[in-house]
Coordinates of C-alpha atoms in Angstrom, one line a residue:
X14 CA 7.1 -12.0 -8.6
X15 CA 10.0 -10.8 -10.1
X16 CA 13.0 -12.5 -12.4
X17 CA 15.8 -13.7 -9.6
X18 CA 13.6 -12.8 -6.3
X19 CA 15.9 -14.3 -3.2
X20 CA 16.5 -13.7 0.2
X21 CA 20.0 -14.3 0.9
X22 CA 22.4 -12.4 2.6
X23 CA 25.6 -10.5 1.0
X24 CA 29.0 -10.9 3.8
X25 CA 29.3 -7.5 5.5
X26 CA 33.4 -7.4 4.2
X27 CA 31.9 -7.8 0.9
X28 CA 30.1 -4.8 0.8
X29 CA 33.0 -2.8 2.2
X30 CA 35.1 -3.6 -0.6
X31 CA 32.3 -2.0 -3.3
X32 CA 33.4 1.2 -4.9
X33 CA 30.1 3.4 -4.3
X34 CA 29.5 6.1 -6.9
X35 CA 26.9 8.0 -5.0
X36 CA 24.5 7.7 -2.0
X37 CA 21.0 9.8 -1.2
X38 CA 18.8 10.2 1.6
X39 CA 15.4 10.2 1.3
X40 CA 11.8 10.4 3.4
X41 CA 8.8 9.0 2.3
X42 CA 5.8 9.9 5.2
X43 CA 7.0 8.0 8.2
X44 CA 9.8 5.9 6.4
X45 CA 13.2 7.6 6.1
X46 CA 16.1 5.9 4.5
X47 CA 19.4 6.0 1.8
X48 CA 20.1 4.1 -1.2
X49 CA 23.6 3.7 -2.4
X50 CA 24.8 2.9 -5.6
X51 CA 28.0 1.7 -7.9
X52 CA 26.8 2.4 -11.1
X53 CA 26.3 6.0 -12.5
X54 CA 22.8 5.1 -14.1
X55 CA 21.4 3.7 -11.0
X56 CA 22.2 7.1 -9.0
X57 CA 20.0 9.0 -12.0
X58 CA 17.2 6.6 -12.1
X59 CA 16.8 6.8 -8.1
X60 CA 17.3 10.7 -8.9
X61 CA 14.3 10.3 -11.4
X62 CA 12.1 8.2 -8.9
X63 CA 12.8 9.1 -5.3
X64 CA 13.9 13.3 -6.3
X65 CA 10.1 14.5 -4.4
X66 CA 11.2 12.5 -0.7
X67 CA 15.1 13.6 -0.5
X68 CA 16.0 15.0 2.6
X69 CA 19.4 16.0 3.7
X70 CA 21.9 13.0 3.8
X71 CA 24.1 14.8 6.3
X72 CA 21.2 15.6 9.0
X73 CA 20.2 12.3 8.9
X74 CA 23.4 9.9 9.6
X75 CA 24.4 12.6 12.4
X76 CA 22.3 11.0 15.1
X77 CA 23.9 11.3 18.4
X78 CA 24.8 8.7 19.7
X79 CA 24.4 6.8 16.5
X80 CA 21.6 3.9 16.0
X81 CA 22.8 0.7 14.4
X82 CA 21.4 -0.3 11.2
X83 CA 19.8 3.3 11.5
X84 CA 18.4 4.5 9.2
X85 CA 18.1 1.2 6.8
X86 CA 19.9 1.5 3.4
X87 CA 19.3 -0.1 0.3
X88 CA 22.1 -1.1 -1.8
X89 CA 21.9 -1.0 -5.3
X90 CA 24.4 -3.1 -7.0
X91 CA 25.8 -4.0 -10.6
X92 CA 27.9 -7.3 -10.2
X93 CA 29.5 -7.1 -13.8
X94 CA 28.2 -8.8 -17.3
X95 CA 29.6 -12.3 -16.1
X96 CA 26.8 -12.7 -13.3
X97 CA 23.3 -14.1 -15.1
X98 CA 22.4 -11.9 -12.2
X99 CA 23.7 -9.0 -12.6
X100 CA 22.1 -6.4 -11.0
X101 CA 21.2 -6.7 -7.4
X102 CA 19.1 -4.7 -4.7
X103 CA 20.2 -5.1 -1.1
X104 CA 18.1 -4.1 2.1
X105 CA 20.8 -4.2 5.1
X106 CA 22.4 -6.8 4.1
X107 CA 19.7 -8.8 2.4
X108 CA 19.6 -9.4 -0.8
X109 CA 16.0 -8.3 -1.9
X110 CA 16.1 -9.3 -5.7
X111 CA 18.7 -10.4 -8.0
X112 CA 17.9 -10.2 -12.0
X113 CA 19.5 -9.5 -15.5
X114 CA 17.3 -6.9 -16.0
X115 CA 18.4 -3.3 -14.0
X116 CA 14.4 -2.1 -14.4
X117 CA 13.6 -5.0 -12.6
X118 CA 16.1 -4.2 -9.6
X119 CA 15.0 0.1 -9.5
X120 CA 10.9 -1.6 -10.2
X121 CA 11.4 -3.6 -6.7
X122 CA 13.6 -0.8 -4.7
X123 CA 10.0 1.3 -5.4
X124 CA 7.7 -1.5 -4.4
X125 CA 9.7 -2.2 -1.3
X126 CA 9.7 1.6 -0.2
X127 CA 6.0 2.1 -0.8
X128 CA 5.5 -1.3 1.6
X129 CA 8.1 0.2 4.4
X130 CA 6.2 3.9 3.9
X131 CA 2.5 2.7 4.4
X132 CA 3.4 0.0 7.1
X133 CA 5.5 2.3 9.7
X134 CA 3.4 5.7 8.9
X135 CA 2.2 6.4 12.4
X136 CA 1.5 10.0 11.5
X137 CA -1.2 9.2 8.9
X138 CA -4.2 7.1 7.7
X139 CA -3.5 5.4 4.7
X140 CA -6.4 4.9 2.1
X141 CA -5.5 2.9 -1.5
X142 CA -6.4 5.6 -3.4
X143 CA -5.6 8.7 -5.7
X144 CA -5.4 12.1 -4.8
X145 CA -5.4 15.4 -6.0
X146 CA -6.4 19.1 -5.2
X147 CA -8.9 20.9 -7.0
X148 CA -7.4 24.4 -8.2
X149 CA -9.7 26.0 -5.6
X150 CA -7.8 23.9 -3.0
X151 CA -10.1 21.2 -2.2
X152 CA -9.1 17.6 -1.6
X153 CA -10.1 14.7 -3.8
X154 CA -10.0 10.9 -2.9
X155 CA -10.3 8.5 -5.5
X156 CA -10.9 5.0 -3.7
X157 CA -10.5 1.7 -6.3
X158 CA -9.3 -1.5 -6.2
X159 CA -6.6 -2.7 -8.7
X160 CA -7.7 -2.0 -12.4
X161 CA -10.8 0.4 -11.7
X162 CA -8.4 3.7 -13.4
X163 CA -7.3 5.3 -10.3
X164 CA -4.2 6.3 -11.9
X165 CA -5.2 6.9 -15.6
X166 CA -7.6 9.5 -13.5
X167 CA -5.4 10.8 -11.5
X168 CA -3.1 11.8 -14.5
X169 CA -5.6 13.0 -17.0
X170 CA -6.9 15.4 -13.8
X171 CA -3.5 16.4 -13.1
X172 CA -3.2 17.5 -16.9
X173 CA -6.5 19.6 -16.6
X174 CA -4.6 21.1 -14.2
X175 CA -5.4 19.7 -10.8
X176 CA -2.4 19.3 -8.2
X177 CA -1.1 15.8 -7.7
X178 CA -0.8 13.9 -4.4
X179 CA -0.9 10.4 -5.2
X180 CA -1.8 7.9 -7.2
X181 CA -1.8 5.3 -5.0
X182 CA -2.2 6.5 -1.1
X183 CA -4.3 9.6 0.5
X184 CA -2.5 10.7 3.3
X185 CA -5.1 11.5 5.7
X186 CA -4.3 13.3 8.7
X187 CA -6.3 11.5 11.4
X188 CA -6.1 15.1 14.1
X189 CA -7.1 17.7 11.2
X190 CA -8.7 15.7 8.4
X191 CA -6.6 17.1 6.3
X192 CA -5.0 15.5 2.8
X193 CA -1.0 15.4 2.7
X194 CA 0.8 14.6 -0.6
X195 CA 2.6 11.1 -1.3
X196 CA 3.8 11.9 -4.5
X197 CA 5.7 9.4 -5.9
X198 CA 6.1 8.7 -9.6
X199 CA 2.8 7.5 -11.5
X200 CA 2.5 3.8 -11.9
X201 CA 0.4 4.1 -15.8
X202 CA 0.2 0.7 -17.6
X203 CA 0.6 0.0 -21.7
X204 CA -3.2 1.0 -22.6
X205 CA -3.6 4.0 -20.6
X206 CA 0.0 5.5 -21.6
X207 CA -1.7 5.6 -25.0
X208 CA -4.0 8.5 -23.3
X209 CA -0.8 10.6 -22.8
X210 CA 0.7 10.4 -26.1
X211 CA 2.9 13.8 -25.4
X212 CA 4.7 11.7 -22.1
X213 CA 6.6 9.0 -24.5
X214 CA 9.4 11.3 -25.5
X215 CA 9.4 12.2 -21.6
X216 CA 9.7 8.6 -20.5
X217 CA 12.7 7.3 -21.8
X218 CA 14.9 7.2 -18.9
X219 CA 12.3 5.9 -16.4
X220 CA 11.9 1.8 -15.9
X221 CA 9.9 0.1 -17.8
X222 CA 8.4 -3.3 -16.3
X223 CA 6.0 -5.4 -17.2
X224 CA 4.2 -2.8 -19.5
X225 CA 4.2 -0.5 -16.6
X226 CA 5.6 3.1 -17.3
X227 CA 6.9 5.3 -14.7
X228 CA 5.5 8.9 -15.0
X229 CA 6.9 11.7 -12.7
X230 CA 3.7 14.0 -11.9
X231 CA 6.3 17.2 -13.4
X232 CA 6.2 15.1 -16.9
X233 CA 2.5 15.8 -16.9
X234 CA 2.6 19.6 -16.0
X235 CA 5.2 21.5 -14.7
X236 CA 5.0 22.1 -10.8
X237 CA 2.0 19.6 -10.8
X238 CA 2.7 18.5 -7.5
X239 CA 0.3 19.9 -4.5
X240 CA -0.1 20.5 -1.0
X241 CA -1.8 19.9 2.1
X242 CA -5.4 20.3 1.4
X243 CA -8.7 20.0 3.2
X244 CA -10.6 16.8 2.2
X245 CA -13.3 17.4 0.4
X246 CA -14.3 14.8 -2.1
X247 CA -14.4 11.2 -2.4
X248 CA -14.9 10.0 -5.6
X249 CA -14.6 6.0 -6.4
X250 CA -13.9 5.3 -10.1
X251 CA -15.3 2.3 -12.1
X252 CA -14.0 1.6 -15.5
X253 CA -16.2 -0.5 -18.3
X254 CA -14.9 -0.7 -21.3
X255 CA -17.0 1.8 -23.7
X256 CA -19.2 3.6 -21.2
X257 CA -19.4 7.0 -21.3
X258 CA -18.1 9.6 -18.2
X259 CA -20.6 10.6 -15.8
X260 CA -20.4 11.2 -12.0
X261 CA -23.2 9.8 -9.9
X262 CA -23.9 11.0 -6.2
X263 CA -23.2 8.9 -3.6
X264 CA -24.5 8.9 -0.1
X265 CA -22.2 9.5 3.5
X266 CA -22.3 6.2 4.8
X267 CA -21.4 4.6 1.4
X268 CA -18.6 7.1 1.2
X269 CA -17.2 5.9 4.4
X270 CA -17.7 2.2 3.9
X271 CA -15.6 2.9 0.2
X272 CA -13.1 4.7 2.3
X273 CA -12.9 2.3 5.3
X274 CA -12.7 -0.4 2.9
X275 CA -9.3 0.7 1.5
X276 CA -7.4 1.6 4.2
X277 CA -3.9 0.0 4.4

């Protein structure tokens, strides 16, 4: 949990009376939505984050006739240096998380989006997993629980040059089979950044949280980000400490049952 997690509400008269500094829409799979902020370095962190879901802001608040609360907006708020909680992410009028710390606020607006994305896709399977293409165009999943180097992986294949989808959820179309890109930033923790030495001199604008750096895919290689792709390969990754790399086959069924096992 993080520093200053509450769920109160912020009066709607309130919110008028905030001086916004910028506003973007964005669409990640099923999940379409704007963030708002008052603070000129929240509006380039979100840029930094959310840049590979934005979507035209215009086309979507010109619904006809309009929706209430449609789509949902997230608020990103500075309250000033005399609140001990300063910084302050809104849902609607919710108040998702309140803390001193601005990472902590732009770390939970991620976390919330990737929950709302996976839980109202209709359009797609979700597996916890990495995902790249091959550069002969052929889809790879990469199935794991937490801590089994699905992202450390998924960047160092990405920096041999494979295209980047995920590094947390293959898209699977359930019609076609076929692998769709979720590319949000890359979620690399304090012992695996020290794989990608060259990315530190990248990373100094992105949150840092709990030892967690945020890595956009581009960092790692220009234009690193893929396409749809036919499914190919399922590969699940097990990481012990000082063993050395090999790939052992695997067979159908147990492929499936790794799959199956980590869909959302």
């Amino acid at each position: 949990m993080l520093p200053g997690t509450s769920f109160s509400r912020m009066p709607a008269d309130a919110l008028r009376r905030i001086r916004w500094k910028g506003e973007g829409a964005f669409r990640c799979l099923s999940h379409t939505f704007t963030v708002r902020w008052n603070r000129a370095r929240f509006g380039e962190s979100v840029s930094q984050i959310l840049d590979p879901f934005a979507v035209s802001l215009e086309t979507i608040k010109a619904r006809q006739p309009a929706t209430p609360g449609m789509p949902p907006s997230y608020s990103l708020v500075d309250l000033g240096p005399k609140e001990d909680r300063r910084y302050v992410l809104l849902y609607g009028e919710d108040v998702l998380v309140g803390s001193a710390r601005a990472d902590d606020v732009l770390h939970f607006l991620l976390w919330h989006v990737n929950g709302e994305a996976f839980w109202q896709t209709g359009e797609f399977l979700i597996v916890h997993a990495g995902a790249v293409v091959t550069p002969a165009g052929h889809g790879v999943l990469l199935p794991g629980e937490a801590g089994s180097g699905k992202t450390t992986l998924t960047a160092g294949l990405v920096r041999a040059g494979f295209g980047y989808l995920s590094d947390e959820a293959g898209a699977i179309d359930p019609v076609t089979g076929r692998l769709y890109p979720y590319p949000k930033t890359m979620d690399l923790k304090g012992d695996s950044f020290k794989l990608f030495p060259e990315l530190r001199a990248k990373n100094g604008k992105l949150p840092v949280v709990q030892s967690r750096w945020r890595v956009r895919p581009d960092d790692i290689r220009p234009g690193a980000i893929g396409g749809p792709c036919e499914l190919r390969f399922v590969i699940a990754p097990r990481f012990r400490d000082g063993a050395p790399t090999e790939l052992s086959p695997t067979s159908r069924a147990d492929a499936v049952t790794e799959l199956w096992s980590s869909v959302w």
